[in-house]
Coordinates of C-alpha atoms in Angstrom, one line a residue:
X1 CA -16.5 -5.5 1.9
X2 CA -15.9 -2.1 3.6
X3 CA -15.6 0.9 1.3
X4 CA -12.1 1.6 2.6
X5 CA -10.9 -1.9 1.7
X6 CA -12.3 -1.3 -1.8
X7 CA -10.3 1.9 -2.1
X8 CA -7.1 0.2 -1.0
X9 CA -7.6 -2.7 -3.4
X10 CA -8.5 -0.5 -6.4
X11 CA -5.5 1.8 -5.7
X12 CA -3.3 -1.3 -5.5
X13 CA -4.6 -2.5 -8.9
X14 CA -3.8 0.8 -10.4
X15 CA -0.3 0.6 -9.0
X16 CA 0.0 -3.0 -10.3
X17 CA -0.9 -1.8 -13.8
X18 CA 1.7 0.9 -13.6
X19 CA 4.3 -1.5 -12.2
X20 CA 3.6 -4.1 -14.9
X21 CA 3.8 -1.5 -17.6
X22 CA 7.1 -0.2 -16.5
X23 CA 8.3 -3.7 -15.9
X24 CA 7.2 -4.6 -19.5
X25 CA 9.2 -1.7 -20.9
X26 CA 12.3 -2.8 -18.9
X27 CA 11.9 -6.4 -20.1
X28 CA 11.3 -5.4 -23.8
X29 CA 14.4 -3.1 -23.6
X30 CA 16.4 -6.0 -22.2
X31 CA 15.6 -8.1 -25.3
X32 CA 15.9 -5.4 -27.9
X33 CA 17.9 -2.4 -26.8
X34 CA 15.8 0.4 -28.1
X35 CA 16.3 3.0 -25.3
X36 CA 19.1 2.6 -22.8
X37 CA 17.5 5.4 -20.6
X38 CA 14.6 3.1 -19.8
X39 CA 16.7 1.4 -17.1
X40 CA 16.4 4.6 -15.0
X41 CA 12.8 3.6 -14.5
X42 CA 13.8 0.5 -12.4
X43 CA 13.2 2.3 -9.1
X44 CA 9.7 3.2 -10.3
X45 CA 9.0 -0.4 -11.1
X46 CA 10.0 -1.4 -7.7
X47 CA 8.0 1.3 -6.0
X48 CA 4.8 0.6 -7.9
X49 CA 5.1 -3.2 -7.7
X50 CA 6.2 -3.5 -4.1
X51 CA 4.8 -0.6 -2.1
X52 CA 2.0 0.5 -4.4
X53 CA 0.6 -3.0 -5.3
X54 CA 1.7 -5.5 -2.6
X55 CA 1.7 -3.4 0.5
X56 CA -1.5 -1.6 -0.3
X57 CA -3.3 -4.8 -1.3
X58 CA -2.2 -6.4 2.0
X59 CA -3.5 -3.4 4.0
X60 CA -6.8 -3.5 2.2
X61 CA -7.4 -7.2 2.7
X62 CA -6.2 -6.9 6.4
X63 CA -8.7 -4.1 7.1
X64 CA -11.4 -6.2 5.6
X65 CA -10.6 -9.5 7.2
X66 CA -9.5 -8.6 10.8
X67 CA -12.1 -9.5 13.4
X68 CA -14.8 -6.9 14.1
X69 CA -15.1 -5.3 17.5
X70 CA -18.1 -6.3 19.6
X71 CA -18.8 -2.8 20.9
X72 CA -19.0 0.5 19.1
X73 CA -18.1 0.8 15.5
X74 CA -17.3 -2.8 14.2
X75 CA -14.0 -1.6 12.6
X76 CA -13.0 0.9 15.2
X77 CA -11.8 4.4 14.5
X78 CA -11.4 4.5 10.7
X79 CA -9.8 7.9 10.7
X80 CA -6.4 6.3 11.2
X81 CA -7.0 4.0 8.3
X82 CA -8.1 6.9 6.0
X83 CA -4.9 8.7 7.1
X84 CA -2.9 5.6 6.3
X85 CA -4.4 5.4 2.8
X86 CA -3.7 9.1 2.1
X87 CA -0.1 9.0 3.6
X88 CA 0.8 5.8 1.6
X89 CA -0.4 7.1 -1.7
X90 CA 1.1 10.6 -1.2
X91 CA 4.4 8.9 -0.2
X92 CA 4.5 6.8 -3.3
X93 CA 3.7 9.9 -5.4
X94 CA 6.6 11.8 -3.8
X95 CA 9.1 8.9 -4.4
X96 CA 8.0 8.7 -8.0
X97 CA 8.4 12.5 -8.4
X98 CA 12.0 12.4 -7.2
X99 CA 12.8 9.5 -9.5
X100 CA 11.2 11.2 -12.6
X101 CA 12.0 14.8 -12.0
X102 CA 14.9 14.9 -9.5
X103 CA 13.2 17.0 -6.8
X104 CA 15.6 16.9 -3.9
X105 CA 14.3 15.5 -0.6
X106 CA 11.1 14.3 -2.2
X107 CA 12.0 10.6 -1.8
X108 CA 13.0 11.0 1.8
X109 CA 9.8 12.7 2.6
X110 CA 7.9 10.1 0.7
X111 CA 9.5 7.2 2.6
X112 CA 8.7 9.0 5.9
X113 CA 5.1 9.3 4.8
X114 CA 5.0 5.6 3.9
X115 CA 6.3 4.7 7.4
X116 CA 3.8 6.9 9.0
X117 CA 1.1 5.2 6.9
X118 CA 2.1 1.8 8.3
X119 CA 2.1 3.2 11.8
X120 CA -1.3 4.8 11.3
X121 CA -2.7 1.5 9.9
X122 CA -1.3 -0.4 12.9
X123 CA -2.7 2.2 15.4
X124 CA -6.1 2.0 13.7
X125 CA -6.4 -1.8 13.8
X126 CA -4.6 -2.5 17.1
X127 CA -7.7 -3.2 19.1
X128 CA -9.0 -5.7 16.5
X129 CA -5.9 -7.9 16.8
X130 CA -6.6 -10.5 19.6
X131 CA -5.3 -13.9 20.4
X132 CA -7.3 -17.1 19.8
X133 CA -9.4 -18.1 22.7
X134 CA -8.6 -21.5 24.0
X135 CA -11.5 -23.9 24.5
X136 CA -11.9 -25.1 28.1
X137 CA -11.4 -28.8 28.6
X138 CA -14.3 -30.5 30.2

């Protein structure tokens, strides 16, 4: 498995742990109302579970499993993928900062960074996406 896929998958597992922890707090608070302010953490749960865990895990597995290139570096230019990794995690961090501390404009900047991460990931893997070759009929 490529090192970059390992980083994507490890980071997604950290986000899964954070998302499940926040989700567990929300669920426990739903059963026994011990702190009504816990419900303000719902956006964090969604961010960690969806973007941090699912999207990042998908990107890591996709980078690992897409067909290798026959010429040059087998996985193409990995600079775009490293940029996608950095942009995605920085974007998640900025969204979390706005939700926890109320820093104005942080979530918008974070969402833009997450979109740029997806664009960088697509640009870095575009050459590796190719259609199935049809077998000739004899």
